[in-house]
GROMACS .gro file of C-alpha atoms in nm:
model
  214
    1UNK     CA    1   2.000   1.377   1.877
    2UNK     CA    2   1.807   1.295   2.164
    3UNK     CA    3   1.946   1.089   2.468
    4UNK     CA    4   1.692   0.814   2.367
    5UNK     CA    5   1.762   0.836   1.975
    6UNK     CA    6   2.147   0.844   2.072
    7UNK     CA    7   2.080   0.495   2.292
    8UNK     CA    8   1.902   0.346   2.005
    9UNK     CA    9   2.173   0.415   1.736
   10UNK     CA   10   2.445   0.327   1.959
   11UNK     CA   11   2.256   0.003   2.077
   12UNK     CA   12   2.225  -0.132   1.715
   13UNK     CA   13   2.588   0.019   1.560
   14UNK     CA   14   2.692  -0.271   1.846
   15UNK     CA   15   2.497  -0.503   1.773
   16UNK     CA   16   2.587  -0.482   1.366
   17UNK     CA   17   2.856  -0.665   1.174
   18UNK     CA   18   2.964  -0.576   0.832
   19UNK     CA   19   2.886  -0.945   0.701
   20UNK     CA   20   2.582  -0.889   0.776
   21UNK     CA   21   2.521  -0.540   0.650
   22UNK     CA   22   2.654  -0.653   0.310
   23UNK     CA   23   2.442  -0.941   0.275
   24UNK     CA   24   2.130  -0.734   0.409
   25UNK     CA   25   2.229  -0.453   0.196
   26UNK     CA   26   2.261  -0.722  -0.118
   27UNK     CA   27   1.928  -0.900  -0.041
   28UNK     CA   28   1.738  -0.601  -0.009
   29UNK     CA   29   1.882  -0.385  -0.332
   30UNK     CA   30   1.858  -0.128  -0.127
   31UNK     CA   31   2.118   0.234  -0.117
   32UNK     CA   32   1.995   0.238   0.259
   33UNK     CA   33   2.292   0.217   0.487
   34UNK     CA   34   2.311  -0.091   0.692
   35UNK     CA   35   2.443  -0.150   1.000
   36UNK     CA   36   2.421  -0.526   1.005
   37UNK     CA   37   2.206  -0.519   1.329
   38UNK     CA   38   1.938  -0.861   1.332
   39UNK     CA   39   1.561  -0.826   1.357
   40UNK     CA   40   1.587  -0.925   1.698
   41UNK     CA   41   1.804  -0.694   1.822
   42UNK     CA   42   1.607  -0.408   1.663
   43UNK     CA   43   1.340  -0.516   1.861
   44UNK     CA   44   1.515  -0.584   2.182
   45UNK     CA   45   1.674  -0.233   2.131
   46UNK     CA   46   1.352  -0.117   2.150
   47UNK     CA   47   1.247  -0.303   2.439
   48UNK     CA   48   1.544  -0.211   2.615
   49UNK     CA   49   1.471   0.136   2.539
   50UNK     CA   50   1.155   0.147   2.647
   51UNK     CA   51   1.261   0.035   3.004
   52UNK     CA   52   1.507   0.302   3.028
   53UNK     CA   53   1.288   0.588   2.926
   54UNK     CA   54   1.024   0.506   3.083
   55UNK     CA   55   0.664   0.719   3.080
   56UNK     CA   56   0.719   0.820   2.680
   57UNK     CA   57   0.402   1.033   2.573
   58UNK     CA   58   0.312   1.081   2.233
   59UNK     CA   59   0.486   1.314   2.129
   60UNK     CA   60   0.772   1.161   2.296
   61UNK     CA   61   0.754   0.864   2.065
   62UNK     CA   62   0.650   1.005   1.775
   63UNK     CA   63   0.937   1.275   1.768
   64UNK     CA   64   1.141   0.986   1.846
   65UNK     CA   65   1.059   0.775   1.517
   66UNK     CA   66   1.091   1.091   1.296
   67UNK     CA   67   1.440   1.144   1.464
   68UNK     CA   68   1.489   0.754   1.357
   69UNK     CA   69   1.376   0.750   1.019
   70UNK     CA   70   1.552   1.037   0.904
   71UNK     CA   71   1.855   0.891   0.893
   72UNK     CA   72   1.867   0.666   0.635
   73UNK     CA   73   1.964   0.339   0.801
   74UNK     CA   74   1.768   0.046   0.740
   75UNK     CA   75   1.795  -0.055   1.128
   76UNK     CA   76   1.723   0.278   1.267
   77UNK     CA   77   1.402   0.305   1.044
   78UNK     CA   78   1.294  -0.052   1.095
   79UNK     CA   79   1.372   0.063   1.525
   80UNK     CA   80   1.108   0.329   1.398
   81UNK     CA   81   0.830   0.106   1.294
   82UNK     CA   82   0.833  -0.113   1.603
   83UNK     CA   83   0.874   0.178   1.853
   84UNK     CA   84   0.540   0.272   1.667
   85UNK     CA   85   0.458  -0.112   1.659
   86UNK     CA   86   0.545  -0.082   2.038
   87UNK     CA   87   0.309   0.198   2.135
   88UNK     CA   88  -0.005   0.144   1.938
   89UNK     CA   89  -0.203   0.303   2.233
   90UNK     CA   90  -0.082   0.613   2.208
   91UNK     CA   91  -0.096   0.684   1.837
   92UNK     CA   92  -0.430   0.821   1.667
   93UNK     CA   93  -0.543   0.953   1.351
   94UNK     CA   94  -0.362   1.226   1.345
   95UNK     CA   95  -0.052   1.023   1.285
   96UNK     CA   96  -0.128   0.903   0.974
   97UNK     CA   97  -0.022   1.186   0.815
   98UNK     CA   98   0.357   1.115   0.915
   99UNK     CA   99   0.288   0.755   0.850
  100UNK     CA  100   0.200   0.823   0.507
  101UNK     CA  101   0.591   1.049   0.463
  102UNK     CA  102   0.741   0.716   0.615
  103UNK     CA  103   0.542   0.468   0.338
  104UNK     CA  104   0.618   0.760   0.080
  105UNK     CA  105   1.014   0.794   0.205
  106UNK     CA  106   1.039   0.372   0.240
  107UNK     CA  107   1.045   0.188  -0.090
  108UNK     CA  108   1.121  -0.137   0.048
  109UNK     CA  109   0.858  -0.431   0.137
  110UNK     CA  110   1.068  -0.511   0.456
  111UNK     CA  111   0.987  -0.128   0.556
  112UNK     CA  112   0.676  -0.056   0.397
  113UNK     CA  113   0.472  -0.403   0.512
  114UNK     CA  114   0.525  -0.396   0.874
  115UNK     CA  115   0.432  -0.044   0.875
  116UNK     CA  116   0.096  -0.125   0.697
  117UNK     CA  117   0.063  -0.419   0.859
  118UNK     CA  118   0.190  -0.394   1.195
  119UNK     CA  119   0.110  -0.022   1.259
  120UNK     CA  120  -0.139   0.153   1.017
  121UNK     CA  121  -0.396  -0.129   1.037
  122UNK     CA  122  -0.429  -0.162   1.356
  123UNK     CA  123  -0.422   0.202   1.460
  124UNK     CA  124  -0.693   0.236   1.248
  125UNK     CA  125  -0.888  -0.089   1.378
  126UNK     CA  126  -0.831   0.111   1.698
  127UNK     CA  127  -0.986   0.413   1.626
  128UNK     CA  128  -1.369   0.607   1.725
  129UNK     CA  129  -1.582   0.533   1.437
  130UNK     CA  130  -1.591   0.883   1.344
  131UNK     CA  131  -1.179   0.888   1.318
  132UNK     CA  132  -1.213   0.538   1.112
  133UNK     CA  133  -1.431   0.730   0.844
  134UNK     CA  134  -1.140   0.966   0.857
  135UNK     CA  135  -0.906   0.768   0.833
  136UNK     CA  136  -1.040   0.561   0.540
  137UNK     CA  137  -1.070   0.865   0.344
  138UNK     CA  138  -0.688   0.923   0.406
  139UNK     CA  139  -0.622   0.531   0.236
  140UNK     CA  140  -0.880   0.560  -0.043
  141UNK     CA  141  -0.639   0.921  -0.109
  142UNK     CA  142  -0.344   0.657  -0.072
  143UNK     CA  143  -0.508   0.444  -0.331
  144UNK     CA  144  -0.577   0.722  -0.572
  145UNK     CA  145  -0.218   0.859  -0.543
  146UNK     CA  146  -0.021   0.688  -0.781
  147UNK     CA  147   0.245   0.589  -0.575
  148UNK     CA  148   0.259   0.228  -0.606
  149UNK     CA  149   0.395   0.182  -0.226
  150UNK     CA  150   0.115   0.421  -0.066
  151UNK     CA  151  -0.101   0.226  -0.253
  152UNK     CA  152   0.040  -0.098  -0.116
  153UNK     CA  153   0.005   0.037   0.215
  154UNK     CA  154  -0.353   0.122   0.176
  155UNK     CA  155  -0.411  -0.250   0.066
  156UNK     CA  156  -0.229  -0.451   0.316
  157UNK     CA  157  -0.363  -0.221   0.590
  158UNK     CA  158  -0.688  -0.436   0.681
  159UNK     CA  159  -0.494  -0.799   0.618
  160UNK     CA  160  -0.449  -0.874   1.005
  161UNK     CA  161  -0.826  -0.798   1.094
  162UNK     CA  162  -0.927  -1.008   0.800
  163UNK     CA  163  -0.700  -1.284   0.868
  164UNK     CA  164  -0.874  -1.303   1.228
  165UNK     CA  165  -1.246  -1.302   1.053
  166UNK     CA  166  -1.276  -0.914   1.030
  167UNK     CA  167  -1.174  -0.634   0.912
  168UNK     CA  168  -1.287  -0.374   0.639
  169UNK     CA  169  -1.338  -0.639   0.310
  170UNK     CA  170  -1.508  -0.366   0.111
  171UNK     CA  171  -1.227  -0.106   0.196
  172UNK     CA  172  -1.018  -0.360   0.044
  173UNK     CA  173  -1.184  -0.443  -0.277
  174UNK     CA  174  -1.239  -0.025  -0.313
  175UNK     CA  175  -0.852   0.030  -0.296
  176UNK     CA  176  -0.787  -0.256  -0.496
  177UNK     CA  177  -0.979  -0.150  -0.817
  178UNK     CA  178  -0.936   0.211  -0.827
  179UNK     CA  179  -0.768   0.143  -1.069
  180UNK     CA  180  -0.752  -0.148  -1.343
  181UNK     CA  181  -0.477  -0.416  -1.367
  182UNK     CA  182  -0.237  -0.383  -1.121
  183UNK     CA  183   0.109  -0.440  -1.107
  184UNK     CA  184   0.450  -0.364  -0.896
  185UNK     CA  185   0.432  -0.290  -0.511
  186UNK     CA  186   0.024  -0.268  -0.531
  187UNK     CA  187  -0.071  -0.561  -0.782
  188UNK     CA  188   0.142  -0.782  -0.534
  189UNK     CA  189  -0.024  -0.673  -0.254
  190UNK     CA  190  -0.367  -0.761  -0.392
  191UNK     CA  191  -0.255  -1.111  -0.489
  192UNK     CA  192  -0.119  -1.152  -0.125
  193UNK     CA  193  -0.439  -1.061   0.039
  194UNK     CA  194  -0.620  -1.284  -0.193
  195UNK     CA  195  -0.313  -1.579  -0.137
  196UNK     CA  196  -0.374  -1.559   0.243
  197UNK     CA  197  -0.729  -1.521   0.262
  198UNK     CA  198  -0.798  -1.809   0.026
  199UNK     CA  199  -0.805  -2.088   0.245
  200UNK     CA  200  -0.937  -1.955   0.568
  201UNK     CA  201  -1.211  -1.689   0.423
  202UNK     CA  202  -1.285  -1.862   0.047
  203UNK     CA  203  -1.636  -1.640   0.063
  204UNK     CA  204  -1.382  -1.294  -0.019
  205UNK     CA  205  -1.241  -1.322  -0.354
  206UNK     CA  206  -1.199  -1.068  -0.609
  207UNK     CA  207  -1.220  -1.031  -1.012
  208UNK     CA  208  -0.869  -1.196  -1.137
  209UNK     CA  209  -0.884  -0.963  -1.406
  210UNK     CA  210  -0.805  -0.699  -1.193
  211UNK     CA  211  -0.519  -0.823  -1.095
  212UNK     CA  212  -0.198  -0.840  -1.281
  213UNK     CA  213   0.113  -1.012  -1.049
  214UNK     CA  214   0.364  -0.849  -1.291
   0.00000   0.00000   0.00000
């Protein structure tokens, strides 16, 4: 493990408590391990590890987050996303690809959402137009895949921009009826889009045909 990685797990193994890993462990339904570590100290690990490795590149922080998520921890893979979260600047399209392995690998909405929503949208938002038309080709594949949390993913992707009065509507509307009816991890992203977006940007709506919330 690397001196950072080591900080990191050390960092939130003290800041756990077994209450709290059984009730996270309960709540979730998950066979991740749990160290019992809170939201906030995942992200002030992060923080803290930031200032004492200081001048990360890319591949620092990317090799990093692998090293994370391969453990399967919930708090050391949640420390993943917001490292990633953390260093938006340095990430481009190439990432995607191991973003995709961490959506594929996650099977939980308190893993998979923040990484669509907190890292894969707005790299992309962030991108050249020419590595946006790239990169949208990578979520209409996500879309097409058949894994209901890829496809999830590839939905809840563009929700920040269009919360703000952006972001790519008919991306959205593409990925949400590749296929018919929806339903599990996708069909409740699609109604949570549409939830969020009703009151603030009524002028987006979609078929409710093609949605199914169960």
């Amino acid at each position: 493990m690397s001196d950072a990685g080591e900080f990191v797990d050390a960092t939130l193994q003290r800041e756990g408590s077994w209450q709290r890993a059984e009730a996270e462990r309960a709540r979730l339904a998950s066979d991740l391990r749990f160290y019992g570590a809170s939201v906030g100290a995942v992200r002030g690990t992060i923080r803290d590890a930031g200032r004492r490795y200081p001048g990360l590149t890319h591949d620092d922080i990317t090799a990093l987050s692998s090293e994370l998520w391969a453990v399967p921890v919930f708090e050391r893979r949640l420390a993943a996303v917001v490292l990633l979260q953390s260093n938006l600047r340095l990430l481009d399209n190439s990432d995607l690809t191991r973003l995709e392995g961490f959506v594929r690998g996650a099977r939980l909405r308190a893993l998979v959402d923040p990484l669509a929503l907190d890292v894969i949208g707005p790299l992309i938002d962030g991108l050249t137009p020419r590595s946006r038309a790239r990169a949208d080709v990578a979520l209409d594949r996500w879309a097409r895949d058949g894994d209901g949390w890829l496809h999830r993913a590839a939905l809840l992707s563009p929700l920040r921009a269009l919360r703000a009065g952006g972001g790519d509507w008919d991306g959205f509307v593409r990925r949400a009826t590749t296929s018919g009816a929806l339903d599990g991890p996708a069909g409740e992203a699609v109604a949570r889009v549409l939830d969020e977006l009703a009151t603030t940007r009524p002028e987006l709506h979609l078929a409710p045909r093609r949605v199914r919330d169960r």
